[in-house]
Amino acid sequence: MNILVLNCGSSSLKFQLIETDLDLIEKNADAQKAKGIIERIGSQALITVQAAGKPAVKQAAPLRDHRAALDYVLRWVISPEAQIPGIRALADIQAVGHRVVHGAEKFVKSVVIDQSVIEGIEDCIELAPLHNPANLKGIYAARELLGTGVPQVAVFDTSFHTTMPETSYLYAIPYQLYRRHKIRRYGFHGTSHRYVAYRYREIAGLTREKTNIISLHLGNGCSACAIRNGDSVDTTMGLTPLEGLVMGTRGGDMDPSILEFLAHKEGMSLTEIDTLLNKQSGLLGISGLTNDMRELLEEEREHKDRRATLAIDLFCLRVKKYIGAYLAELGGTDAIVFTGGIGENSPAIRARICTGLENLGIAIDEKLNNTATGGKEVEINKAGNKLRILVIPTNEELLIARDTVRSIKDAPRRW
Ligand code: ADP
């Protein structure tokens, strides 16, 4: 089957076309046939599309909304220029899988989309006001352009974390607030942590129940996840993706009293403070330079920029703290896995995070660490180490495509 995987943001649409089915999943032989991204939807959009094995093609076009963007993608996918094997007409796309950010407590696994699922995703909008509406736009656009005969599946960032115990997901605020408003930790990046756990158990030759790892997704957004017996038992992101690690522009953990203090001292509204914490903090806020880890490492190397170093050090220390916290929470673990743009590509950051953890059985082999860049799966711990340390490039799209196939088989419901 050819599955179109869509990841819609407020002004962007990412897609992949993946060939997979139960047999291909079994053989680990699924194939990515095309991918692309459309940015700045709503004005002159920037489009990058790429068929497998061919160079990327960049274009610009006025695309009014997500429907226009998806229409553009679909026209390209079936066009003779794209020349994607086995794709000549829209009928060659058998299903659509959507990344949906927030599924709250309602969606514990991926589901075939029908009217009740749409209503469920709408119910979660107040928890993800920027993300869920964009995800819904992608669902509506696909229904309109591909027709109701093509099944669509929603894969939630939060589902993997629905196995967390109460002690991990509750905040220690009056319990009625959880009852009344469902204020709790939900966690995000679930599809990435789940993929990494799945790859780890393939590499290690383990069953799901024997999978015990700490997964570190370090990208623009960052989160750690404690995985016991294959299940997420704790994660660093919370009610929203703001909590936990230091990220590109998000500050992560801090004393909530800072909000009131800021409002008072700087005369800021809650909305302004929310923007400050989400968009102007983290690596960008500390360095005053950039949210991009690669650029910070360059600034440090070439100009010995003090605040670039400070931002990187804060980032690494926060990850280190959570490794310690999760080792204690899990009573030890078998492996630490790095993923995400930074986790997959930066030997320097991985080394800085793990420095000083030797007494906990965590030690990186410098040579192996240096080979782990550019999308390679590599084990980077020193020989004889207590814990395995691995770099596993994430592949959320593949998991979404596979979930789509499996969900359709289990529940061949339609609109
Ligand atoms: P997102 O969370 O938006 O998916 P990514 O997972 O692509 O983001 O991660 C983006 C981050 O990865 C950026 O901070 C970027 O600088 C960083 N990154 C990518 N390659 C490298 C590298 N070679 N060294 C250090 N950081 C890198």
CSV table of C-alpha atoms and ligand atoms in Angstrom, one decimal:
chain,number,residue,atom,x,y,z
A,1,MET,CA,0.0,0.0,0.0
A,2,ASN,CA,1.1,3.6,-0.6
A,3,ILE,CA,0.5,5.6,2.5
A,4,LEU,CA,0.6,9.4,2.5
A,5,VAL,CA,2.0,10.6,5.8
A,6,LEU,CA,1.0,14.2,6.7
A,7,ASN,CA,2.4,16.5,9.4
A,8,CYS,CA,0.6,19.8,9.3
A,9,GLY,CA,1.8,22.8,11.4
A,10,SER,CA,0.1,26.2,11.6
A,11,SER,CA,1.8,27.4,8.4
A,12,SER,CA,3.5,24.3,7.1
A,13,LEU,CA,2.9,20.9,5.7
A,14,LYS,CA,5.4,18.0,5.7
A,15,PHE,CA,4.7,14.8,3.8
A,16,GLN,CA,6.1,11.5,3.0
A,17,LEU,CA,4.9,8.8,0.7
A,18,ILE,CA,5.7,5.4,2.1
A,19,GLU,CA,5.1,2.0,0.6
A,20,THR,CA,4.3,-0.5,3.4
A,21,ASP,CA,1.9,-3.3,4.3
A,22,LEU,CA,1.8,-6.1,6.9
A,23,ASP,CA,4.2,-8.2,4.9
A,24,LEU,CA,6.7,-5.4,4.3
A,25,ILE,CA,6.5,-4.4,8.0
A,26,GLU,CA,7.4,-8.0,8.9
A,27,LYS,CA,10.4,-8.0,6.6
A,28,ASN,CA,11.4,-4.4,7.6
A,29,ALA,CA,11.2,-3.6,3.9
A,30,ASP,CA,9.0,-0.6,3.8
A,31,ALA,CA,10.1,2.1,1.3
A,32,GLN,CA,10.0,5.8,1.4
A,33,LYS,CA,9.0,6.9,-2.2
A,34,ALA,CA,8.9,10.7,-1.8
A,35,LYS,CA,9.0,13.4,0.8
A,36,GLY,CA,8.7,17.2,1.0
A,37,ILE,CA,7.8,20.3,3.0
A,38,ILE,CA,5.8,23.3,2.2
A,39,GLU,CA,6.5,26.3,4.4
A,40,ARG,CA,4.8,29.8,4.7
A,41,ILE,CA,1.4,28.6,3.7
A,42,GLY,CA,-0.9,31.6,3.5
A,43,SER,CA,1.5,33.7,1.4
A,44,GLN,CA,4.2,32.9,-1.2
A,45,ALA,CA,4.9,29.4,0.0
A,46,LEU,CA,8.3,27.7,-0.2
A,47,ILE,CA,8.1,24.2,-1.5
A,48,THR,CA,10.7,21.5,-1.4
A,49,VAL,CA,9.8,18.1,-2.9
A,50,GLN,CA,12.0,15.1,-3.5
A,51,ALA,CA,11.3,11.7,-5.1
A,52,ALA,CA,13.4,8.9,-3.6
A,53,GLY,CA,16.9,8.7,-5.2
A,54,LYS,CA,16.4,12.0,-7.0
A,55,PRO,CA,17.6,15.5,-6.2
A,56,ALA,CA,15.3,17.8,-4.2
A,57,VAL,CA,13.3,20.4,-6.2
A,58,LYS,CA,12.6,23.8,-4.7
A,59,GLN,CA,9.8,26.1,-5.9
A,60,ALA,CA,7.7,29.0,-4.7
A,61,ALA,CA,4.0,29.4,-5.3
A,62,PRO,CA,1.1,31.3,-3.7
A,63,LEU,CA,-0.7,28.7,-1.6
A,64,ARG,CA,-3.7,30.1,0.3
A,65,ASP,CA,-4.3,27.4,2.8
A,66,HIS,CA,-3.6,23.8,3.8
A,67,ARG,CA,-6.0,22.5,1.1
A,68,ALA,CA,-4.1,24.4,-1.6
A,69,ALA,CA,-0.8,23.1,-0.2
A,70,LEU,CA,-2.0,19.5,-0.2
A,71,ASP,CA,-3.5,19.9,-3.7
A,72,TYR,CA,0.0,21.0,-4.8
A,73,VAL,CA,1.6,18.0,-3.2
A,74,LEU,CA,-0.9,15.6,-4.8
A,75,ARG,CA,-0.5,17.1,-8.2
A,76,TRP,CA,3.2,16.8,-7.9
A,77,VAL,CA,3.1,13.2,-6.6
A,78,ILE,CA,1.2,11.9,-9.6
A,79,SER,CA,3.0,14.1,-12.1
A,80,PRO,CA,5.3,12.7,-14.8
A,81,GLU,CA,8.1,15.0,-13.5
A,82,ALA,CA,8.0,13.3,-10.1
A,83,GLN,CA,8.1,9.8,-11.8
A,84,ILE,CA,7.4,8.0,-8.6
A,85,PRO,CA,7.2,4.3,-9.3
A,86,GLY,CA,3.7,2.9,-8.9
A,87,ILE,CA,2.0,6.3,-8.5
A,88,ARG,CA,0.2,7.5,-11.6
A,89,ALA,CA,-3.1,8.6,-10.2
A,90,LEU,CA,-4.6,9.6,-6.9
A,91,ALA,CA,-6.2,6.1,-6.7
A,92,ASP,CA,-2.6,4.8,-6.1
A,93,ILE,CA,-2.7,6.4,-2.7
A,94,GLN,CA,-4.5,3.9,-0.5
A,95,ALA,CA,-4.6,5.7,2.9
A,96,VAL,CA,-3.4,8.8,4.8
A,97,GLY,CA,-1.7,8.8,8.2
A,98,HIS,CA,-1.7,12.1,10.2
A,99,ARG,CA,0.5,13.2,13.0
A,100,VAL,CA,-1.8,14.7,15.5
A,101,VAL,CA,-0.2,16.5,18.4
A,102,HIS,CA,-2.7,16.1,21.3
A,103,GLY,CA,-4.9,13.2,22.0
A,104,ALA,CA,-5.2,13.9,25.8
A,105,GLU,CA,-6.5,10.9,27.8
A,106,LYS,CA,-9.0,10.0,25.0
A,107,PHE,CA,-6.6,8.5,22.5
A,108,VAL,CA,-4.4,5.8,23.9
A,109,LYS,CA,-3.5,4.5,20.4
A,110,SER,CA,-3.7,5.4,16.7
A,111,VAL,CA,-7.2,5.3,15.3
A,112,VAL,CA,-9.0,5.3,12.0
A,113,ILE,CA,-10.6,8.7,11.6
A,114,ASP,CA,-14.4,9.1,11.6
A,115,GLN,CA,-16.7,11.9,12.7
A,116,SER,CA,-16.3,10.9,16.4
A,117,VAL,CA,-12.5,11.0,16.2
A,118,ILE,CA,-12.7,14.5,14.6
A,119,GLU,CA,-14.8,15.6,17.5
A,120,GLY,CA,-12.3,14.0,19.9
A,121,ILE,CA,-9.4,15.9,18.3
A,122,GLU,CA,-11.5,19.1,18.5
A,123,ASP,CA,-12.1,18.5,22.2
A,124,CYS,CA,-8.3,18.5,22.7
A,125,ILE,CA,-7.8,21.9,21.0
A,126,GLU,CA,-7.8,23.8,24.2
A,127,LEU,CA,-4.7,21.7,25.2
A,128,ALA,CA,-2.9,22.3,21.9
A,129,PRO,CA,-4.4,25.5,20.4
A,130,LEU,CA,-1.6,25.9,17.8
A,131,HIS,CA,-1.2,22.3,16.8
A,132,ASN,CA,-4.5,20.4,16.8
A,133,PRO,CA,-6.4,22.9,14.5
A,134,ALA,CA,-3.6,22.6,11.9
A,135,ASN,CA,-3.8,18.8,12.1
A,136,LEU,CA,-7.5,19.0,11.6
A,137,LYS,CA,-7.0,21.2,8.5
A,138,GLY,CA,-4.8,18.4,7.1
A,139,ILE,CA,-7.5,15.9,7.8
A,140,TYR,CA,-10.2,18.0,6.1
A,141,ALA,CA,-8.0,18.8,3.1
A,142,ALA,CA,-7.2,15.1,2.6
A,143,ARG,CA,-10.9,14.1,2.9
A,144,GLU,CA,-11.9,16.7,0.3
A,145,LEU,CA,-9.1,16.0,-2.2
A,146,LEU,CA,-8.9,12.2,-1.9
A,147,GLY,CA,-12.5,11.4,-1.1
A,148,THR,CA,-14.1,9.6,1.8
A,149,GLY,CA,-13.3,6.2,0.3
A,150,VAL,CA,-9.6,6.7,1.3
A,151,PRO,CA,-9.2,5.8,5.0
A,152,GLN,CA,-7.3,8.2,7.2
A,153,VAL,CA,-5.6,7.4,10.5
A,154,ALA,CA,-4.6,9.7,13.4
A,155,VAL,CA,-1.3,9.0,15.2
A,156,PHE,CA,-1.0,11.0,18.4
A,157,ASP,CA,2.2,12.4,20.0
A,158,THR,CA,0.7,11.8,23.4
A,159,SER,CA,-0.6,8.2,23.0
A,160,PHE,CA,2.7,6.5,23.9
A,161,HIS,CA,2.7,8.3,27.2
A,162,THR,CA,-0.8,7.2,28.3
A,163,THR,CA,0.9,4.3,30.2
A,164,MET,CA,2.5,6.7,32.7
A,165,PRO,CA,1.4,6.0,36.3
A,166,GLU,CA,-0.5,8.7,38.2
A,167,THR,CA,2.6,9.5,40.2
A,168,SER,CA,4.3,10.5,37.1
A,169,TYR,CA,1.5,12.4,35.4
A,170,LEU,CA,-0.1,14.3,38.2
A,171,TYR,CA,1.1,17.7,39.3
A,172,ALA,CA,1.0,18.3,43.0
A,173,ILE,CA,-1.7,20.9,42.8
A,174,PRO,CA,-5.3,20.5,44.2
A,175,TYR,CA,-6.6,17.2,42.8
A,176,GLN,CA,-9.9,18.7,41.8
A,177,LEU,CA,-8.1,20.7,39.1
A,178,TYR,CA,-7.1,17.4,37.5
A,179,ARG,CA,-10.7,16.2,37.8
A,180,ARG,CA,-12.2,19.4,36.5
A,181,HIS,CA,-9.8,20.4,33.8
A,182,LYS,CA,-7.6,17.4,33.2
A,183,ILE,CA,-4.5,19.4,34.1
A,184,ARG,CA,-1.7,16.8,34.1
A,185,ARG,CA,1.4,15.7,32.3
A,186,TYR,CA,0.7,14.4,28.9
A,187,GLY,CA,4.1,14.3,27.3
A,188,PHE,CA,4.9,14.7,23.6
A,189,HIS,CA,7.4,13.2,21.0
A,190,GLY,CA,5.6,9.9,21.8
A,191,THR,CA,5.9,8.6,18.3
A,192,SER,CA,9.7,9.3,18.3
A,193,HIS,CA,10.3,7.7,21.7
A,194,ARG,CA,8.2,4.7,20.6
A,195,TYR,CA,10.1,4.3,17.4
A,196,VAL,CA,13.5,4.5,19.2
A,197,ALA,CA,12.3,1.8,21.7
A,198,TYR,CA,11.2,-0.4,18.8
A,199,ARG,CA,14.5,0.0,17.0
A,200,TYR,CA,16.5,-0.6,20.2
A,201,ARG,CA,14.7,-3.9,20.8
A,202,GLU,CA,15.3,-5.0,17.2
A,203,ILE,CA,19.0,-4.2,17.5
A,204,ALA,CA,19.3,-5.8,20.9
A,205,GLY,CA,17.1,-8.8,20.0
A,206,LEU,CA,14.7,-8.3,22.8
A,207,THR,CA,10.9,-8.5,23.2
A,208,ARG,CA,8.9,-5.4,23.9
A,209,GLU,CA,8.4,-6.4,27.5
A,210,LYS,CA,12.2,-6.6,28.1
A,211,THR,CA,12.8,-3.1,26.7
A,212,ASN,CA,14.2,-0.8,29.3
A,213,ILE,CA,15.8,2.4,28.1
A,214,ILE,CA,16.1,6.1,28.7
A,215,SER,CA,15.2,7.8,25.3
A,216,LEU,CA,16.6,11.3,24.7
A,217,HIS,CA,15.0,13.2,21.8
A,218,LEU,CA,17.1,16.3,21.3
A,219,GLY,CA,16.0,18.4,18.4
A,220,ASN,CA,14.5,21.9,18.3
A,221,GLY,CA,12.1,20.5,20.8
A,222,CYS,CA,13.6,18.2,23.4
A,223,SER,CA,12.3,15.6,25.7
A,224,ALA,CA,13.5,12.6,27.7
A,225,CYS,CA,11.4,9.5,28.3
A,226,ALA,CA,11.8,6.7,30.8
A,227,ILE,CA,10.8,3.4,29.3
A,228,ARG,CA,10.2,0.3,31.4
A,229,ASN,CA,9.1,-3.0,29.9
A,230,GLY,CA,8.3,-1.2,26.6
A,231,ASP,CA,6.0,1.4,28.2
A,232,SER,CA,6.6,5.1,28.8
A,233,VAL,CA,6.6,5.5,32.6
A,234,ASP,CA,7.7,9.1,32.7
A,235,THR,CA,8.6,12.0,30.4
A,236,THR,CA,9.9,15.5,30.7
A,237,MET,CA,7.3,17.5,28.7
A,238,GLY,CA,4.1,18.2,30.5
A,239,LEU,CA,0.6,19.7,30.0
A,240,THR,CA,2.3,21.4,27.0
A,241,PRO,CA,5.7,20.9,25.3
A,242,LEU,CA,7.2,23.7,27.4
A,243,GLU,CA,8.2,21.7,30.4
A,244,GLY,CA,11.5,19.7,31.0
A,245,LEU,CA,14.7,20.1,29.0
A,246,VAL,CA,16.2,23.3,27.7
A,247,MET,CA,15.2,23.6,24.0
A,248,GLY,CA,15.9,25.8,21.1
A,249,THR,CA,13.5,28.6,22.2
A,250,ARG,CA,11.8,27.0,25.2
A,251,GLY,CA,13.1,27.3,28.7
A,252,GLY,CA,11.9,23.9,30.1
A,253,ASP,CA,11.7,23.5,33.9
A,254,MET,CA,11.5,26.6,36.1
A,255,ASP,CA,9.9,28.0,39.2
A,256,PRO,CA,6.3,28.9,38.2
A,257,SER,CA,6.5,32.0,40.5
A,258,ILE,CA,8.6,33.5,37.7
A,259,LEU,CA,5.4,34.2,35.8
A,260,GLU,CA,3.9,36.4,38.5
A,261,PHE,CA,7.3,38.0,39.2
A,262,LEU,CA,7.7,38.9,35.5
A,263,ALA,CA,4.2,40.2,35.2
A,264,HIS,CA,4.9,42.5,38.1
A,265,LYS,CA,8.4,43.6,37.2
A,266,GLU,CA,8.1,43.9,33.4
A,267,GLY,CA,4.4,44.7,33.2
A,268,MET,CA,3.9,41.8,30.9
A,269,SER,CA,0.6,40.1,30.2
A,270,LEU,CA,0.2,36.3,30.6
A,271,THR,CA,0.1,36.0,26.8
A,272,GLU,CA,3.4,37.9,26.5
A,273,ILE,CA,5.0,35.8,29.2
A,274,ASP,CA,3.8,32.6,27.4
A,275,THR,CA,5.5,33.9,24.2
A,276,LEU,CA,8.7,34.7,26.1
A,277,LEU,CA,8.9,31.2,27.6
A,278,ASN,CA,8.0,29.5,24.3
A,279,LYS,CA,9.7,31.6,21.7
A,280,GLN,CA,12.5,33.7,23.3
A,281,SER,CA,14.0,31.4,25.9
A,282,GLY,CA,16.1,28.2,25.9
A,283,LEU,CA,19.3,28.2,23.8
A,284,LEU,CA,18.2,31.5,22.1
A,285,GLY,CA,17.4,33.2,25.3
A,286,ILE,CA,20.6,32.4,27.1
A,287,SER,CA,23.0,32.9,24.2
A,288,GLY,CA,21.2,35.9,22.8
A,289,LEU,CA,22.4,34.6,19.4
A,290,THR,CA,20.4,31.7,18.0
A,291,ASN,CA,18.3,28.6,18.8
A,292,ASP,CA,20.4,26.5,16.5
A,293,MET,CA,22.8,24.2,18.3
A,294,ARG,CA,25.1,23.9,15.3
A,295,GLU,CA,25.6,27.7,15.2
A,296,LEU,CA,26.2,27.8,18.9
A,297,LEU,CA,28.9,25.2,18.7
A,298,GLU,CA,30.5,27.2,15.9
A,299,GLU,CA,30.3,30.4,17.9
A,300,GLU,CA,32.0,28.6,20.8
A,301,ARG,CA,34.7,27.1,18.6
A,302,GLU,CA,35.5,30.2,16.5
A,303,HIS,CA,34.8,33.1,18.8
A,304,LYS,CA,34.9,31.6,22.3
A,305,ASP,CA,31.5,33.2,22.8
A,306,ARG,CA,30.9,33.0,26.6
A,307,ARG,CA,27.1,33.0,26.4
A,308,ALA,CA,27.1,30.4,23.6
A,309,THR,CA,29.1,28.1,25.9
A,310,LEU,CA,26.7,28.9,28.8
A,311,ALA,CA,23.7,28.0,26.7
A,312,ILE,CA,25.2,24.7,25.6
A,313,ASP,CA,26.3,23.9,29.2
A,314,LEU,CA,22.8,24.6,30.6
A,315,PHE,CA,21.4,22.4,27.9
A,316,CYS,CA,23.7,19.5,28.7
A,317,LEU,CA,23.3,19.8,32.4
A,318,ARG,CA,19.5,19.6,32.2
A,319,VAL,CA,19.8,16.4,30.1
A,320,LYS,CA,22.3,15.0,32.6
A,321,LYS,CA,19.9,15.7,35.5
A,322,TYR,CA,17.1,13.8,33.9
A,323,ILE,CA,19.4,10.9,33.1
A,324,GLY,CA,20.1,10.7,36.8
A,325,ALA,CA,16.4,11.2,37.8
A,326,TYR,CA,15.3,8.5,35.4
A,327,LEU,CA,18.0,6.1,36.5
A,328,ALA,CA,16.7,6.5,40.0
A,329,GLU,CA,13.0,6.3,39.0
A,330,LEU,CA,13.6,3.1,36.9
A,331,GLY,CA,16.0,1.5,39.4
A,332,GLY,CA,18.6,1.4,36.7
A,333,THR,CA,18.1,0.8,33.0
A,334,ASP,CA,19.8,-1.1,30.1
A,335,ALA,CA,20.5,1.6,27.6
A,336,ILE,CA,20.5,5.3,26.8
A,337,VAL,CA,19.4,6.3,23.3
A,338,PHE,CA,20.1,9.6,21.6
A,339,THR,CA,17.8,10.8,18.8
A,340,GLY,CA,16.6,14.1,17.1
A,341,GLY,CA,18.6,16.6,15.1
A,342,ILE,CA,21.1,17.2,17.9
A,343,GLY,CA,21.1,13.7,19.4
A,344,GLU,CA,21.7,12.1,16.0
A,345,ASN,CA,24.3,14.5,14.7
A,346,SER,CA,26.3,16.0,17.5
A,347,PRO,CA,29.1,13.9,19.0
A,348,ALA,CA,30.2,17.0,21.0
A,349,ILE,CA,26.9,17.4,22.8
A,350,ARG,CA,26.5,13.6,23.5
A,351,ALA,CA,30.0,13.6,24.9
A,352,ARG,CA,29.3,16.7,27.1
A,353,ILE,CA,26.1,15.2,28.4
A,354,CYS,CA,27.8,11.9,29.4
A,355,THR,CA,31.0,13.3,30.8
A,356,GLY,CA,31.2,12.6,34.6
A,357,LEU,CA,28.6,9.8,34.5
A,358,GLU,CA,31.2,7.0,34.5
A,359,ASN,CA,30.3,6.0,38.1
A,360,LEU,CA,26.8,5.4,36.9
A,361,GLY,CA,28.1,3.0,34.2
A,362,ILE,CA,27.7,5.5,31.4
A,363,ALA,CA,30.9,6.0,29.3
A,364,ILE,CA,31.1,7.0,25.7
A,365,ASP,CA,33.8,5.6,23.3
A,366,GLU,CA,35.2,8.7,21.6
A,367,LYS,CA,36.0,7.1,18.3
A,368,LEU,CA,32.6,5.4,18.0
A,369,ASN,CA,30.8,8.6,19.1
A,370,ASN,CA,32.5,10.6,16.3
A,371,THR,CA,31.3,8.2,13.7
A,372,ALA,CA,27.7,8.6,14.7
A,373,THR,CA,26.4,11.4,12.5
A,374,GLY,CA,24.2,11.9,9.5
A,375,GLY,CA,21.5,9.4,10.2
A,376,LYS,CA,23.5,6.3,11.2
A,377,GLU,CA,22.5,3.8,13.9
A,378,VAL,CA,25.6,3.3,16.0
A,379,GLU,CA,26.4,1.9,19.5
A,380,ILE,CA,28.8,4.4,21.1
A,381,ASN,CA,29.5,3.1,24.6
A,382,LYS,CA,32.9,1.9,25.7
A,383,ALA,CA,33.3,-1.9,25.6
A,384,GLY,CA,32.4,-3.5,28.9
A,385,ASN,CA,30.2,-0.6,29.9
A,386,LYS,CA,27.3,-1.3,32.2
A,387,LEU,CA,24.8,0.6,30.1
A,388,ARG,CA,24.6,0.5,26.3
A,389,ILE,CA,24.6,3.9,24.7
A,390,LEU,CA,23.1,4.2,21.2
A,391,VAL,CA,22.4,6.7,18.5
A,392,ILE,CA,19.2,5.8,16.7
A,393,PRO,CA,17.9,8.3,14.1
A,394,THR,CA,14.2,8.7,14.6
A,395,ASN,CA,11.6,8.0,12.0
A,396,GLU,CA,8.2,9.1,13.1
A,397,GLU,CA,6.8,9.0,9.6
A,398,LEU,CA,7.6,5.3,9.2
A,399,LEU,CA,5.8,4.6,12.4
A,400,ILE,CA,2.8,6.7,11.3
A,401,ALA,CA,2.7,4.8,8.0
A,402,ARG,CA,2.9,1.4,9.8
A,403,ASP,CA,0.2,2.4,12.3
A,404,THR,CA,-2.0,3.5,9.4
A,405,VAL,CA,-1.7,0.0,7.8
A,406,ARG,CA,-2.3,-1.8,11.1
A,407,SER,CA,-5.2,0.5,12.2
A,408,ILE,CA,-7.0,0.0,8.9
A,409,LYS,CA,-6.7,-3.7,9.2
A,410,ASP,CA,-8.0,-3.8,12.8
A,411,ALA,CA,-10.9,-1.4,12.2
A,412,PRO,CA,-11.7,-0.9,8.5
A,413,ARG,CA,-14.2,1.9,9.4
A,414,ARG,CA,-14.8,4.7,7.0
A,415,TRP,CA,-16.3,8.2,7.2
B,1,ADP,P1,12.8,19.4,15.1
B,1,ADP,O1,12.6,19.2,16.6
B,1,ADP,O2,12.2,20.7,14.7
B,1,ADP,O3,12.3,18.2,14.3
B,1,ADP,P2,15.5,18.6,14.5
B,1,ADP,O4,15.2,17.3,15.2
B,1,ADP,O5,15.7,18.7,13.1
B,1,ADP,O6,14.3,19.6,14.9
B,1,ADP,O7,16.7,19.3,15.3
B,1,ADP,C1,17.1,20.6,15.0
B,1,ADP,C2,18.4,20.9,15.8
B,1,ADP,O8,19.4,19.9,15.5
B,1,ADP,C3,19.0,22.3,15.6
B,1,ADP,O9,19.3,22.9,16.8
B,1,ADP,C4,20.2,21.9,14.8
B,1,ADP,O10,21.2,22.9,15.0
B,1,ADP,C5,20.6,20.6,15.4
B,1,ADP,N1,21.6,19.9,14.6
B,1,ADP,C6,21.5,19.4,13.4
B,1,ADP,N2,22.7,18.9,13.0
B,1,ADP,C7,23.6,19.2,13.9
B,1,ADP,C8,25.0,19.0,14.1
B,1,ADP,N3,25.7,18.3,13.2
B,1,ADP,N4,25.6,19.4,15.3
B,1,ADP,C9,24.8,20.0,16.2
B,1,ADP,N5,23.5,20.2,16.1
B,1,ADP,C10,22.9,19.8,15.0
